[in-house]
Coordinates of C-alpha atoms in Angstrom, one line a residue:
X264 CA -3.3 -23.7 -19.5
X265 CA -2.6 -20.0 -18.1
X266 CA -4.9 -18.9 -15.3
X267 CA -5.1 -15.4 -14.6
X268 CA -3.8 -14.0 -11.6
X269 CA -5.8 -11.6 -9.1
X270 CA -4.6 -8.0 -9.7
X271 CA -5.6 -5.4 -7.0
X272 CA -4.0 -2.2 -5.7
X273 CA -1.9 -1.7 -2.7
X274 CA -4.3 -0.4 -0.8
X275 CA -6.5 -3.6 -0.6
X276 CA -2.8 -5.6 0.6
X277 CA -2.5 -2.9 3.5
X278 CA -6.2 -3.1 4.3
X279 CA -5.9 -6.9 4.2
X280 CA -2.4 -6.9 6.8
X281 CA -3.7 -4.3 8.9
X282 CA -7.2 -6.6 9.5
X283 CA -4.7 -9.3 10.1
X284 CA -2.5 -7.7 12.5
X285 CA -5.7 -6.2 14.6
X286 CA -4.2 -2.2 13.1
X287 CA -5.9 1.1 12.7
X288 CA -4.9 3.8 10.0
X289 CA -3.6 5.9 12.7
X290 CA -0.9 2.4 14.2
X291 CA 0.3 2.0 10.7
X292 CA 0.7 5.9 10.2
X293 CA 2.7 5.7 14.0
X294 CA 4.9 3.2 12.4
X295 CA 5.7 4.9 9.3
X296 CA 8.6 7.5 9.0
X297 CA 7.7 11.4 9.6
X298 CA 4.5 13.2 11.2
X299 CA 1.6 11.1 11.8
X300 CA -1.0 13.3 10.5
X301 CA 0.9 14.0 7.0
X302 CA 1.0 9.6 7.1
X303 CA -2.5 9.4 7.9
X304 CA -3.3 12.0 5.1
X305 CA -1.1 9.7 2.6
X306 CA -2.3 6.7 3.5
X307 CA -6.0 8.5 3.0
X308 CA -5.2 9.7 0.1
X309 CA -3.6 6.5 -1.4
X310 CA -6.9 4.2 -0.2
X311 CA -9.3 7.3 -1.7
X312 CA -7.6 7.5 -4.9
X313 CA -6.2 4.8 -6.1
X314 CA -8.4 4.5 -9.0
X315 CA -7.3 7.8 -10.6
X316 CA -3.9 5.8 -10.9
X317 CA -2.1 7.4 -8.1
X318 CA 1.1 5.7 -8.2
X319 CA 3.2 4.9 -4.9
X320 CA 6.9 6.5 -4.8
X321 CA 9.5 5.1 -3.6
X322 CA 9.6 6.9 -0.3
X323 CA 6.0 6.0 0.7
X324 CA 7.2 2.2 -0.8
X325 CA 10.2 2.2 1.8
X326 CA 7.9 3.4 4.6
X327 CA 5.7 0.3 3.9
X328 CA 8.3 -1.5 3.2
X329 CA 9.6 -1.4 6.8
X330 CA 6.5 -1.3 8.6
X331 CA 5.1 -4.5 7.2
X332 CA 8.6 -6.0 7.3
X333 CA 9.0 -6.7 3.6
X334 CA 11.3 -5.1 0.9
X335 CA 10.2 -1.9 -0.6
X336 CA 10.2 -3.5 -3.9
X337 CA 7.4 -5.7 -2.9
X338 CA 5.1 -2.6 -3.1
X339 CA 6.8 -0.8 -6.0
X340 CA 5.8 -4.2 -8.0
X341 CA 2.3 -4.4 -6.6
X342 CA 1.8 -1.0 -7.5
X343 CA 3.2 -1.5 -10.7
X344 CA 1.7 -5.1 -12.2
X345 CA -1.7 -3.1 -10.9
X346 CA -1.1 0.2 -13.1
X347 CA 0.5 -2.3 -15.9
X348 CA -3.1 -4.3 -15.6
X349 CA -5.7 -1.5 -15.6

């Protein structure tokens, strides 16, 4: 028997690891590569959006990537099994 598995967007895996690591919006955009304020505007953008299908590029993935301390592919393929699943 095949259960089905839980498909949500990026967003609600960074909301979800920046509850568990006691982050704002404005520490994760500090970690991220680049000006703060254009992170914080992605990272806006990316929560307010993502049900227009915005997808994540590999740049923002990379940024992520390395300020969660997982691979960049991790949130290509999140990002990816959500737009495949919609």
């Amino acid at each position: 028997m095949r259960h089905p598995v839980a498909v949500f967007h990026v967003s609600e895996y960074i909301q979800e690891e920046l509850d568990a690591r006691g982050w704002t919006m404005r520490d994760l955009a500090e970690r991220l590569l680049g000006n703060v304020e254009e992170n914080l505007l992605m990272l806006m953008l990316l929560f307010c959006v993502h049900e227009k299908g915005l997808l994540l590029g590999e740049s923002t993935a990379r940024q992520l990537g390395q300020a969660f301390g997982v691979s960049p592919q991790f949130f290509l393929n999140l990002d990816q099994y959500w737009q495949d699943n919609q």
